[in-house]
Every structure is written in C-alpha cells, then in structure tokens.
JSON list of C-alpha atoms in Angstrom, two decimals:
[
{"chain": "J", "resi": 1, "resn": "MET", "atom": "CA", "xyz": [-96.91, -1.93, 84.11]},
{"chain": "J", "resi": 2, "resn": "LEU", "atom": "CA", "xyz": [-98.19, 1.04, 86.19]},
{"chain": "J", "resi": 3, "resn": "LYS", "atom": "CA", "xyz": [-94.62, 1.35, 87.39]},
{"chain": "J", "resi": 4, "resn": "TYR", "atom": "CA", "xyz": [-93.52, 2.08, 83.85]},
{"chain": "J", "resi": 5, "resn": "LEU", "atom": "CA", "xyz": [-96.31, 4.59, 83.17]},
{"chain": "J", "resi": 6, "resn": "LEU", "atom": "CA", "xyz": [-94.96, 6.57, 86.11]},
{"chain": "J", "resi": 7, "resn": "ILE", "atom": "CA", "xyz": [-91.41, 6.16, 84.81]},
{"chain": "J", "resi": 8, "resn": "VAL", "atom": "CA", "xyz": [-92.34, 7.41, 81.35]},
{"chain": "J", "resi": 9, "resn": "ALA", "atom": "CA", "xyz": [-94.21, 10.41, 82.80]},
{"chain": "J", "resi": 10, "resn": "ALA", "atom": "CA", "xyz": [-91.30, 11.32, 85.03]},
{"chain": "J", "resi": 11, "resn": "LEU", "atom": "CA", "xyz": [-88.76, 11.03, 82.24]},
{"chain": "J", "resi": 12, "resn": "PHE", "atom": "CA", "xyz": [-90.87, 13.03, 79.80]},
{"chain": "J", "resi": 13, "resn": "ALA", "atom": "CA", "xyz": [-91.18, 15.78, 82.39]},
{"chain": "J", "resi": 14, "resn": "THR", "atom": "CA", "xyz": [-87.40, 16.13, 82.45]},
{"chain": "J", "resi": 15, "resn": "SER", "atom": "CA", "xyz": [-86.71, 15.37, 78.79]},
{"chain": "J", "resi": 16, "resn": "ALA", "atom": "CA", "xyz": [-85.60, 18.90, 77.83]},
{"chain": "J", "resi": 17, "resn": "CYS", "atom": "CA", "xyz": [-81.99, 19.51, 78.75]},
{"chain": "J", "resi": 18, "resn": "SER", "atom": "CA", "xyz": [-79.18, 21.75, 77.71]},
{"chain": "J", "resi": 19, "resn": "ALA", "atom": "CA", "xyz": [-76.06, 20.65, 75.83]},
{"chain": "J", "resi": 20, "resn": "ASP", "atom": "CA", "xyz": [-74.09, 21.00, 79.07]},
{"chain": "J", "resi": 21, "resn": "GLU", "atom": "CA", "xyz": [-76.52, 18.74, 80.92]},
{"chain": "J", "resi": 22, "resn": "ALA", "atom": "CA", "xyz": [-76.37, 16.17, 78.11]},
{"chain": "J", "resi": 23, "resn": "ALA", "atom": "CA", "xyz": [-72.57, 16.17, 78.25]},
{"chain": "J", "resi": 24, "resn": "ALA", "atom": "CA", "xyz": [-72.68, 15.72, 82.01]},
{"chain": "J", "resi": 25, "resn": "GLY", "atom": "CA", "xyz": [-75.05, 12.77, 81.61]},
{"chain": "J", "resi": 26, "resn": "ALA", "atom": "CA", "xyz": [-72.73, 11.15, 79.08]},
{"chain": "J", "resi": 27, "resn": "ALA", "atom": "CA", "xyz": [-69.87, 11.30, 81.59]},
{"chain": "J", "resi": 28, "resn": "ARG", "atom": "CA", "xyz": [-71.91, 9.88, 84.47]},
{"chain": "J", "resi": 29, "resn": "GLN", "atom": "CA", "xyz": [-70.36, 7.02, 86.39]},
{"chain": "J", "resi": 30, "resn": "TRP", "atom": "CA", "xyz": [-72.95, 4.31, 86.84]},
{"chain": "J", "resi": 31, "resn": "GLN", "atom": "CA", "xyz": [-73.01, 2.54, 90.20]},
{"chain": "J", "resi": 32, "resn": "VAL", "atom": "CA", "xyz": [-73.74, -1.15, 90.71]},
{"chain": "J", "resi": 33, "resn": "GLY", "atom": "CA", "xyz": [-76.51, -1.65, 93.26]},
{"chain": "J", "resi": 34, "resn": "GLN", "atom": "CA", "xyz": [-77.99, 1.76, 92.45]},
{"chain": "J", "resi": 35, "resn": "ASP", "atom": "CA", "xyz": [-78.12, 2.28, 88.67]},
{"chain": "J", "resi": 36, "resn": "TYR", "atom": "CA", "xyz": [-77.89, -1.39, 87.72]},
{"chain": "J", "resi": 37, "resn": "PHE", "atom": "CA", "xyz": [-77.73, -4.63, 89.68]},
{"chain": "J", "resi": 38, "resn": "ALA", "atom": "CA", "xyz": [-75.54, -7.69, 89.97]},
{"chain": "J", "resi": 39, "resn": "VAL", "atom": "CA", "xyz": [-77.16, -11.03, 89.17]},
{"chain": "J", "resi": 40, "resn": "ASP", "atom": "CA", "xyz": [-76.35, -13.30, 92.10]},
{"chain": "J", "resi": 41, "resn": "PRO", "atom": "CA", "xyz": [-75.34, -15.93, 91.32]},
{"chain": "J", "resi": 42, "resn": "PRO", "atom": "CA", "xyz": [-74.25, -15.16, 87.74]},
{"chain": "J", "resi": 43, "resn": "GLN", "atom": "CA", "xyz": [-76.01, -17.25, 85.11]},
{"chain": "J", "resi": 44, "resn": "ALA", "atom": "CA", "xyz": [-74.54, -19.23, 82.22]},
{"chain": "J", "resi": 45, "resn": "THR", "atom": "CA", "xyz": [-74.74, -17.58, 78.80]},
{"chain": "J", "resi": 46, "resn": "SER", "atom": "CA", "xyz": [-75.75, -18.98, 75.42]},
{"chain": "J", "resi": 47, "resn": "THR", "atom": "CA", "xyz": [-73.35, -17.10, 73.15]},
{"chain": "J", "resi": 48, "resn": "GLY", "atom": "CA", "xyz": [-70.07, -19.00, 73.51]},
{"chain": "J", "resi": 49, "resn": "ASP", "atom": "CA", "xyz": [-67.06, -16.68, 73.62]},
{"chain": "J", "resi": 50, "resn": "LYS", "atom": "CA", "xyz": [-69.17, -13.62, 72.88]},
{"chain": "J", "resi": 51, "resn": "ILE", "atom": "CA", "xyz": [-70.53, -11.29, 75.54]},
{"chain": "J", "resi": 52, "resn": "GLU", "atom": "CA", "xyz": [-74.24, -11.93, 75.83]},
{"chain": "J", "resi": 53, "resn": "VAL", "atom": "CA", "xyz": [-76.74, -9.06, 75.98]},
{"chain": "J", "resi": 54, "resn": "VAL", "atom": "CA", "xyz": [-80.26, -10.34, 76.68]},
{"chain": "J", "resi": 55, "resn": "GLU", "atom": "CA", "xyz": [-83.38, -8.23, 76.30]},
{"chain": "J", "resi": 56, "resn": "VAL", "atom": "CA", "xyz": [-86.17, -9.65, 78.47]},
{"chain": "J", "resi": 57, "resn": "PHE", "atom": "CA", "xyz": [-89.44, -8.49, 76.94]},
{"chain": "J", "resi": 58, "resn": "SER", "atom": "CA", "xyz": [-93.01, -9.34, 76.00]},
{"chain": "J", "resi": 59, "resn": "TYR", "atom": "CA", "xyz": [-94.95, -8.46, 72.88]},
{"chain": "J", "resi": 60, "resn": "ALA", "atom": "CA", "xyz": [-97.84, -7.72, 75.25]},
{"chain": "J", "resi": 61, "resn": "CYS", "atom": "CA", "xyz": [-95.83, -5.03, 77.06]},
{"chain": "J", "resi": 62, "resn": "PRO", "atom": "CA", "xyz": [-96.34, -1.50, 75.64]},
{"chain": "J", "resi": 63, "resn": "HIS", "atom": "CA", "xyz": [-93.08, -0.33, 77.20]},
{"chain": "J", "resi": 64, "resn": "CYS", "atom": "CA", "xyz": [-91.21, -3.01, 75.26]},
{"chain": "J", "resi": 65, "resn": "ALA", "atom": "CA", "xyz": [-92.79, -1.62, 72.09]},
{"chain": "J", "resi": 66, "resn": "HIS", "atom": "CA", "xyz": [-91.56, 1.84, 73.07]},
{"chain": "J", "resi": 67, "resn": "PHE", "atom": "CA", "xyz": [-88.11, 0.40, 73.78]},
{"chain": "J", "resi": 68, "resn": "GLN", "atom": "CA", "xyz": [-87.75, -1.09, 70.29]},
{"chain": "J", "resi": 69, "resn": "PRO", "atom": "CA", "xyz": [-85.85, 1.87, 68.75]},
{"chain": "J", "resi": 70, "resn": "TYR", "atom": "CA", "xyz": [-83.45, 1.78, 71.69]},
{"chain": "J", "resi": 71, "resn": "ALA", "atom": "CA", "xyz": [-82.99, -1.97, 71.32]},
{"chain": "J", "resi": 72, "resn": "GLU", "atom": "CA", "xyz": [-82.07, -1.41, 67.68]},
{"chain": "J", "resi": 73, "resn": "GLU", "atom": "CA", "xyz": [-79.66, 1.36, 68.67]},
{"chain": "J", "resi": 74, "resn": "LEU", "atom": "CA", "xyz": [-78.06, -0.93, 71.24]},
{"chain": "J", "resi": 75, "resn": "LYS", "atom": "CA", "xyz": [-77.68, -3.75, 68.70]},
{"chain": "J", "resi": 76, "resn": "SER", "atom": "CA", "xyz": [-76.04, -1.38, 66.21]},
{"chain": "J", "resi": 77, "resn": "LYS", "atom": "CA", "xyz": [-73.53, -0.18, 68.80]},
{"chain": "J", "resi": 78, "resn": "LEU", "atom": "CA", "xyz": [-72.49, -3.55, 70.20]},
{"chain": "J", "resi": 79, "resn": "PRO", "atom": "CA", "xyz": [-68.89, -4.51, 69.39]},
{"chain": "J", "resi": 80, "resn": "ALA", "atom": "CA", "xyz": [-68.05, -7.59, 67.37]},
{"chain": "J", "resi": 81, "resn": "ASN", "atom": "CA", "xyz": [-67.33, -9.56, 70.56]},
{"chain": "J", "resi": 82, "resn": "ALA", "atom": "CA", "xyz": [-70.92, -9.19, 71.83]},
{"chain": "J", "resi": 83, "resn": "LYS", "atom": "CA", "xyz": [-74.24, -10.70, 70.75]},
{"chain": "J", "resi": 84, "resn": "PHE", "atom": "CA", "xyz": [-77.82, -9.52, 71.32]},
{"chain": "J", "resi": 85, "resn": "VAL", "atom": "CA", "xyz": [-80.36, -12.14, 72.41]},
{"chain": "J", "resi": 86, "resn": "LEU", "atom": "CA", "xyz": [-84.13, -11.88, 72.90]},
{"chain": "J", "resi": 87, "resn": "MET", "atom": "CA", "xyz": [-85.93, -13.66, 75.74]},
{"chain": "J", "resi": 88, "resn": "PRO", "atom": "CA", "xyz": [-89.70, -13.43, 76.30]},
{"chain": "J", "resi": 89, "resn": "ALA", "atom": "CA", "xyz": [-91.02, -13.08, 79.84]},
{"chain": "J", "resi": 90, "resn": "VAL", "atom": "CA", "xyz": [-94.25, -14.64, 81.07]},
{"chain": "J", "resi": 91, "resn": "PHE", "atom": "CA", "xyz": [-95.53, -12.57, 84.00]},
{"chain": "J", "resi": 92, "resn": "ASN", "atom": "CA", "xyz": [-99.11, -13.83, 83.65]},
{"chain": "J", "resi": 93, "resn": "ALA", "atom": "CA", "xyz": [-101.23, -16.25, 81.63]},
{"chain": "J", "resi": 94, "resn": "GLN", "atom": "CA", "xyz": [-102.05, -13.59, 79.04]},
{"chain": "J", "resi": 95, "resn": "TRP", "atom": "CA", "xyz": [-98.37, -13.27, 78.13]},
{"chain": "J", "resi": 96, "resn": "GLU", "atom": "CA", "xyz": [-97.75, -16.97, 77.53]},
{"chain": "J", "resi": 97, "resn": "PRO", "atom": "CA", "xyz": [-99.15, -17.15, 73.95]},
{"chain": "J", "resi": 98, "resn": "PHE", "atom": "CA", "xyz": [-96.75, -14.39, 72.93]},
{"chain": "J", "resi": 99, "resn": "ALA", "atom": "CA", "xyz": [-93.77, -16.24, 74.40]},
{"chain": "J", "resi": 100, "resn": "ARG", "atom": "CA", "xyz": [-94.79, -19.44, 72.60]},
{"chain": "J", "resi": 101, "resn": "ALA", "atom": "CA", "xyz": [-95.23, -17.47, 69.38]},
{"chain": "J", "resi": 102, "resn": "PHE", "atom": "CA", "xyz": [-91.74, -15.99, 69.77]},
{"chain": "J", "resi": 103, "resn": "TYR", "atom": "CA", "xyz": [-90.07, -19.40, 70.11]},
{"chain": "J", "resi": 104, "resn": "THR", "atom": "CA", "xyz": [-92.14, -20.77, 67.23]},
{"chain": "J", "resi": 105, "resn": "ALA", "atom": "CA", "xyz": [-91.33, -17.86, 64.92]},
{"chain": "J", "resi": 106, "resn": "LYS", "atom": "CA", "xyz": [-87.67, -18.29, 65.81]},
{"chain": "J", "resi": 107, "resn": "SER", "atom": "CA", "xyz": [-87.73, -21.99, 64.96]},
{"chain": "J", "resi": 108, "resn": "LEU", "atom": "CA", "xyz": [-89.49, -21.27, 61.63]},
{"chain": "J", "resi": 109, "resn": "GLY", "atom": "CA", "xyz": [-87.00, -18.57, 60.66]},
{"chain": "J", "resi": 110, "resn": "LEU", "atom": "CA", "xyz": [-89.63, -15.81, 60.75]},
{"chain": "J", "resi": 111, "resn": "LEU", "atom": "CA", "xyz": [-88.34, -13.72, 63.62]},
{"chain": "J", "resi": 112, "resn": "ASP", "atom": "CA", "xyz": [-86.47, -11.10, 61.59]},
{"chain": "J", "resi": 113, "resn": "LYS", "atom": "CA", "xyz": [-89.63, -10.38, 59.58]},
{"chain": "J", "resi": 114, "resn": "THR", "atom": "CA", "xyz": [-92.13, -10.52, 62.44]},
{"chain": "J", "resi": 115, "resn": "HIS", "atom": "CA", "xyz": [-90.51, -9.09, 65.58]},
{"chain": "J", "resi": 116, "resn": "GLN", "atom": "CA", "xyz": [-91.14, -5.39, 64.93]},
{"chain": "J", "resi": 117, "resn": "ALA", "atom": "CA", "xyz": [-94.26, -6.17, 62.91]},
{"chain": "J", "resi": 118, "resn": "LEU", "atom": "CA", "xyz": [-95.93, -7.91, 65.86]},
{"chain": "J", "resi": 119, "resn": "PHE", "atom": "CA", "xyz": [-95.27, -4.97, 68.17]},
{"chain": "J", "resi": 120, "resn": "ASP", "atom": "CA", "xyz": [-96.82, -2.71, 65.52]},
{"chain": "J", "resi": 121, "resn": "ALA", "atom": "CA", "xyz": [-99.84, -4.96, 65.04]},
{"chain": "J", "resi": 122, "resn": "ILE", "atom": "CA", "xyz": [-100.60, -5.02, 68.77]},
{"chain": "J", "resi": 123, "resn": "HIS", "atom": "CA", "xyz": [-99.69, -1.54, 69.99]},
{"chain": "J", "resi": 124, "resn": "ARG", "atom": "CA", "xyz": [-100.04, 0.64, 66.91]},
{"chain": "J", "resi": 125, "resn": "ASP", "atom": "CA", "xyz": [-102.77, -1.09, 64.92]},
{"chain": "J", "resi": 126, "resn": "HIS", "atom": "CA", "xyz": [-104.61, -2.57, 67.94]},
{"chain": "J", "resi": 127, "resn": "GLN", "atom": "CA", "xyz": [-105.28, -5.87, 66.20]},
{"chain": "J", "resi": 128, "resn": "PRO", "atom": "CA", "xyz": [-107.19, -8.42, 68.33]},
{"chain": "J", "resi": 129, "resn": "LEU", "atom": "CA", "xyz": [-104.27, -10.78, 68.94]},
{"chain": "J", "resi": 130, "resn": "HIS", "atom": "CA", "xyz": [-104.91, -12.34, 72.34]},
{"chain": "J", "resi": 131, "resn": "SER", "atom": "CA", "xyz": [-104.58, -16.10, 71.92]},
{"chain": "J", "resi": 132, "resn": "LEU", "atom": "CA", "xyz": [-102.23, -18.49, 70.16]},
{"chain": "J", "resi": 133, "resn": "GLU", "atom": "CA", "xyz": [-104.98, -19.13, 67.62]},
{"chain": "J", "resi": 134, "resn": "ASP", "atom": "CA", "xyz": [-105.32, -15.39, 66.96]},
{"chain": "J", "resi": 135, "resn": "LEU", "atom": "CA", "xyz": [-101.59, -15.07, 66.45]},
{"chain": "J", "resi": 136, "resn": "ALA", "atom": "CA", "xyz": [-101.40, -18.07, 64.12]},
{"chain": "J", "resi": 137, "resn": "ASN", "atom": "CA", "xyz": [-104.44, -17.23, 62.02]},
{"chain": "J", "resi": 138, "resn": "LEU", "atom": "CA", "xyz": [-104.45, -13.44, 61.96]},
{"chain": "J", "resi": 139, "resn": "PHE", "atom": "CA", "xyz": [-100.77, -12.56, 62.11]},
{"chain": "J", "resi": 140, "resn": "TYR", "atom": "CA", "xyz": [-98.19, -15.25, 61.35]},
{"chain": "J", "resi": 141, "resn": "SER", "atom": "CA", "xyz": [-100.20, -16.60, 58.42]},
{"chain": "J", "resi": 142, "resn": "ASN", "atom": "CA", "xyz": [-99.41, -13.29, 56.70]},
{"chain": "J", "resi": 143, "resn": "TYR", "atom": "CA", "xyz": [-95.73, -14.27, 56.79]},
{"chain": "J", "resi": 144, "resn": "GLY", "atom": "CA", "xyz": [-96.12, -17.71, 55.26]},
{"chain": "J", "resi": 145, "resn": "ALA", "atom": "CA", "xyz": [-96.80, -19.79, 58.37]},
{"chain": "J", "resi": 146, "resn": "ASN", "atom": "CA", "xyz": [-99.45, -22.49, 58.13]},
{"chain": "J", "resi": 147, "resn": "PRO", "atom": "CA", "xyz": [-101.74, -21.84, 61.14]},
{"chain": "J", "resi": 148, "resn": "GLY", "atom": "CA", "xyz": [-102.12, -25.50, 62.04]},
{"chain": "J", "resi": 149, "resn": "ASN", "atom": "CA", "xyz": [-98.40, -26.16, 61.86]},
{"chain": "J", "resi": 150, "resn": "PHE", "atom": "CA", "xyz": [-97.70, -22.98, 63.81]},
{"chain": "J", "resi": 151, "resn": "ILE", "atom": "CA", "xyz": [-99.98, -24.01, 66.67]},
{"chain": "J", "resi": 152, "resn": "SER", "atom": "CA", "xyz": [-98.63, -27.58, 66.76]},
{"chain": "J", "resi": 153, "resn": "THR", "atom": "CA", "xyz": [-95.07, -26.25, 66.94]},
{"chain": "J", "resi": 154, "resn": "ALA", "atom": "CA", "xyz": [-96.01, -23.69, 69.60]},
{"chain": "J", "resi": 155, "resn": "THR", "atom": "CA", "xyz": [-97.43, -26.46, 71.80]},
{"chain": "J", "resi": 156, "resn": "SER", "atom": "CA", "xyz": [-94.67, -28.98, 71.07]},
{"chain": "J", "resi": 157, "resn": "PHE", "atom": "CA", "xyz": [-92.29, -30.55, 73.55]},
{"chain": "J", "resi": 158, "resn": "VAL", "atom": "CA", "xyz": [-89.41, -28.51, 72.11]},
{"chain": "J", "resi": 159, "resn": "VAL", "atom": "CA", "xyz": [-91.11, -25.14, 72.59]},
{"chain": "J", "resi": 160, "resn": "GLU", "atom": "CA", "xyz": [-92.35, -26.23, 76.02]},
{"chain": "J", "resi": 161, "resn": "GLY", "atom": "CA", "xyz": [-88.73, -26.86, 76.99]},
{"chain": "J", "resi": 162, "resn": "GLU", "atom": "CA", "xyz": [-87.60, -23.49, 75.66]},
{"chain": "J", "resi": 163, "resn": "LEU", "atom": "CA", "xyz": [-90.43, -21.78, 77.50]},
{"chain": "J", "resi": 164, "resn": "ASN", "atom": "CA", "xyz": [-89.57, -23.46, 80.79]},
{"chain": "J", "resi": 165, "resn": "HIS", "atom": "CA", "xyz": [-85.87, -22.66, 80.38]},
{"chain": "J", "resi": 166, "resn": "GLY", "atom": "CA", "xyz": [-86.65, -19.01, 79.64]},
{"chain": "J", "resi": 167, "resn": "ASN", "atom": "CA", "xyz": [-89.01, -18.77, 82.61]},
{"chain": "J", "resi": 168, "resn": "GLN", "atom": "CA", "xyz": [-86.32, -20.18, 84.88]},
{"chain": "J", "resi": 169, "resn": "LEU", "atom": "CA", "xyz": [-83.75, -17.67, 83.63]},
{"chain": "J", "resi": 170, "resn": "VAL", "atom": "CA", "xyz": [-86.16, -14.77, 84.09]},
{"chain": "J", "resi": 171, "resn": "HIS", "atom": "CA", "xyz": [-86.57, -15.95, 87.68]},
{"chain": "J", "resi": 172, "resn": "ASP", "atom": "CA", "xyz": [-82.84, -16.41, 88.22]},
{"chain": "J", "resi": 173, "resn": "TYR", "atom": "CA", "xyz": [-82.09, -12.98, 86.75]},
{"chain": "J", "resi": 174, "resn": "ARG", "atom": "CA", "xyz": [-84.59, -11.54, 89.29]},
{"chain": "J", "resi": 175, "resn": "ILE", "atom": "CA", "xyz": [-86.51, -9.79, 86.51]},
{"chain": "J", "resi": 176, "resn": "ASP", "atom": "CA", "xyz": [-89.56, -7.96, 87.86]},
{"chain": "J", "resi": 177, "resn": "ALA", "atom": "CA", "xyz": [-90.28, -5.56, 84.97]},
{"chain": "J", "resi": 178, "resn": "THR", "atom": "CA", "xyz": [-89.96, -5.38, 81.22]},
{"chain": "J", "resi": 179, "resn": "PRO", "atom": "CA", "xyz": [-88.03, -4.36, 79.28]},
{"chain": "J", "resi": 180, "resn": "SER", "atom": "CA", "xyz": [-84.89, -5.39, 81.15]},
{"chain": "J", "resi": 181, "resn": "LEU", "atom": "CA", "xyz": [-81.39, -6.07, 79.87]},
{"chain": "J", "resi": 182, "resn": "VAL", "atom": "CA", "xyz": [-78.98, -8.67, 81.23]},
{"chain": "J", "resi": 183, "resn": "VAL", "atom": "CA", "xyz": [-75.27, -8.42, 80.41]},
{"chain": "J", "resi": 184, "resn": "ASN", "atom": "CA", "xyz": [-73.25, -11.64, 80.27]},
{"chain": "J", "resi": 185, "resn": "GLY", "atom": "CA", "xyz": [-75.44, -13.30, 82.88]},
{"chain": "J", "resi": 186, "resn": "LYS", "atom": "CA", "xyz": [-73.94, -10.95, 85.48]},
{"chain": "J", "resi": 187, "resn": "TYR", "atom": "CA", "xyz": [-75.76, -7.63, 85.45]},
{"chain": "J", "resi": 188, "resn": "ARG", "atom": "CA", "xyz": [-79.40, -6.53, 85.23]},
{"chain": "J", "resi": 189, "resn": "VAL", "atom": "CA", "xyz": [-80.31, -3.14, 83.76]},
{"chain": "J", "resi": 190, "resn": "THR", "atom": "CA", "xyz": [-83.78, -1.58, 83.90]},
{"chain": "J", "resi": 191, "resn": "ALA", "atom": "CA", "xyz": [-85.43, 1.84, 83.99]},
{"chain": "J", "resi": 192, "resn": "ILE", "atom": "CA", "xyz": [-85.34, 3.56, 87.39]},
{"chain": "J", "resi": 193, "resn": "ALA", "atom": "CA", "xyz": [-87.20, 6.87, 87.46]},
{"chain": "J", "resi": 194, "resn": "GLU", "atom": "CA", "xyz": [-85.79, 8.04, 90.79]},
{"chain": "J", "resi": 195, "resn": "ARG", "atom": "CA", "xyz": [-82.26, 7.59, 89.43]},
{"chain": "J", "resi": 196, "resn": "GLY", "atom": "CA", "xyz": [-83.08, 9.35, 86.16]},
{"chain": "J", "resi": 197, "resn": "ILE", "atom": "CA", "xyz": [-82.59, 6.14, 84.19]},
{"chain": "J", "resi": 198, "resn": "GLY", "atom": "CA", "xyz": [-84.81, 5.81, 81.17]},
{"chain": "J", "resi": 199, "resn": "PHE", "atom": "CA", "xyz": [-84.35, 3.93, 77.92]},
{"chain": "J", "resi": 200, "resn": "PRO", "atom": "CA", "xyz": [-81.37, 6.02, 76.65]},
{"chain": "J", "resi": 201, "resn": "GLU", "atom": "CA", "xyz": [-79.56, 5.49, 79.94]},
{"chain": "J", "resi": 202, "resn": "MET", "atom": "CA", "xyz": [-80.26, 1.74, 79.82]},
{"chain": "J", "resi": 203, "resn": "VAL", "atom": "CA", "xyz": [-78.42, 1.67, 76.50]},
{"chain": "J", "resi": 204, "resn": "GLN", "atom": "CA", "xyz": [-75.50, 3.67, 77.94]},
{"chain": "J", "resi": 205, "resn": "ILE", "atom": "CA", "xyz": [-75.18, 1.46, 81.00]},
{"chain": "J", "resi": 206, "resn": "THR", "atom": "CA", "xyz": [-75.35, -1.72, 78.94]},
{"chain": "J", "resi": 207, "resn": "LEU", "atom": "CA", "xyz": [-72.66, -0.54, 76.53]},
{"chain": "J", "resi": 208, "resn": "GLN", "atom": "CA", "xyz": [-70.43, 0.37, 79.48]},
{"chain": "J", "resi": 209, "resn": "LEU", "atom": "CA", "xyz": [-70.90, -3.09, 80.99]},
{"chain": "J", "resi": 210, "resn": "VAL", "atom": "CA", "xyz": [-70.17, -4.76, 77.64]},
{"chain": "J", "resi": 211, "resn": "LYS", "atom": "CA", "xyz": [-66.94, -2.75, 77.42]},
{"chain": "J", "resi": 212, "resn": "GLN", "atom": "CA", "xyz": [-66.11, -3.73, 81.00]},
{"chain": "J", "resi": 213, "resn": "GLU", "atom": "CA", "xyz": [-66.72, -7.41, 80.27]},
{"chain": "J", "resi": 214, "resn": "GLY", "atom": "CA", "xyz": [-64.63, -7.20, 77.11]},
{"chain": "J", "resi": 215, "resn": "ALA", "atom": "CA", "xyz": [-61.73, -5.67, 78.99]},
{"chain": "J", "resi": 216, "resn": "ALA", "atom": "CA", "xyz": [-61.95, -8.39, 81.64]},
{"chain": "J", "resi": 217, "resn": "LYS", "atom": "CA", "xyz": [-61.62, -11.07, 78.96]},
{"chain": "J", "resi": 218, "resn": "LYS", "atom": "CA", "xyz": [-58.42, -9.63, 77.51]},
{"chain": "J", "resi": 219, "resn": "PRO", "atom": "CA", "xyz": [-55.27, -11.44, 78.67]},
{"chain": "J", "resi": 220, "resn": "HIS", "atom": "CA", "xyz": [-53.13, -9.45, 81.06]},
{"chain": "J", "resi": 221, "resn": "LYS", "atom": "CA", "xyz": [-49.64, -8.59, 79.81]}
]
C-alpha cells in the first residue's frame, strides 16, 4: 500500500491544472502496455452478453475507500450493455475476513446497504473491525444479520468456493494492487503515478475500453 501513498502524493502535487490542460487530458490516447495492460490469457466473464467491469478491492484497503466516489461515477456512466461487478482481493491473512464478509453480505442481500457503510466504519470511524467475529457482531448485526448465522455462512462450503474462485481470478488477472479494474476479462487498469494515471484517469480508460468492447461486439455490415 506504500505504492499507493506515493501515487496519491504525486497526483495531489499535480492536481491543479488549467482548462486547456484538462481538455488535453480528456483527448489523451491511452496505450495498452503503458497506461493499461492486456490480461493474457483473457479470462471468462460472469455477465453473459454484457461487458463485464470488475473492481478488485478490499475493505481493508484505504485506497479502495478513496476510490469509492470514482467507482460510483464509473457505474453511473456505464452503458446499458455493461455491468459492474465487485471482487474482493486477499493479499494477506488480515484481508480474508473482509472477503468472506463480502460474499456473505452478498448472499444475504445486504450488499447495497453495507458496501459504502463498511468502508466508512473502517476508514472514517476507525471501528475495531479486524476479525470475522468483529464484523458479524459489531457491524453486520446493525443491518439485520444474526451474528451466528453470518459466521456460519461466511465459513460455509459455498463461500469457501466463491473465495477460492475469486482468489484464482485475482491471480489470473495479474492483480498486484488495489483498487484495480478489469474490463471484459481482457484488460487491467490501475493507477500509475509515472504515467499520470490516478483515479479519474482509471475511470476514463475503463469507459474507453468498454466502448471499444461494445463496438467489437456489433455485427459488421
């Protein structure tokens, strides 16, 4: 996460720009292999005929909390032929309870109510949510989840399978930092300070790739 502290500092240092510079940035042509990367080999998607946009994140990652407004912006700008998907990463043992909690909240229909709220509880309110038991008793119980049932679901065979599948995809996408975005199983987008790519640029690149994928799906006349 030190990598992202340096990225944020670098981007804040250059955050003031003129209208001309902003217009130039909007017209920038993003280059594969430099500004974003091909996933090799491409991975199967989970969204049927729709273009899949995956955000790889962790509730434990402060940069993912900072990215939340940009994720919402991206979701609002996606065309009807695209779908936004969340996927938790597990880079270390401390992140695993949060991934299990994500899959459990999703299965219980709580995700819409709890996704932003959990980021706020951890990174804004600094609540002591470190274990699965903490999450069940101190957080998800506030949204109607029975703590015992929550923990049993989070440690179930079904959630174990989802966790393993997600971990494999994170590996196959070659994700090494969060937040990252993956477009249609083919392209990986992340912040790159030396290329001047922060969170706004990640949104721009992703939308361009979604448009590109949509055009490729249209039948040729």
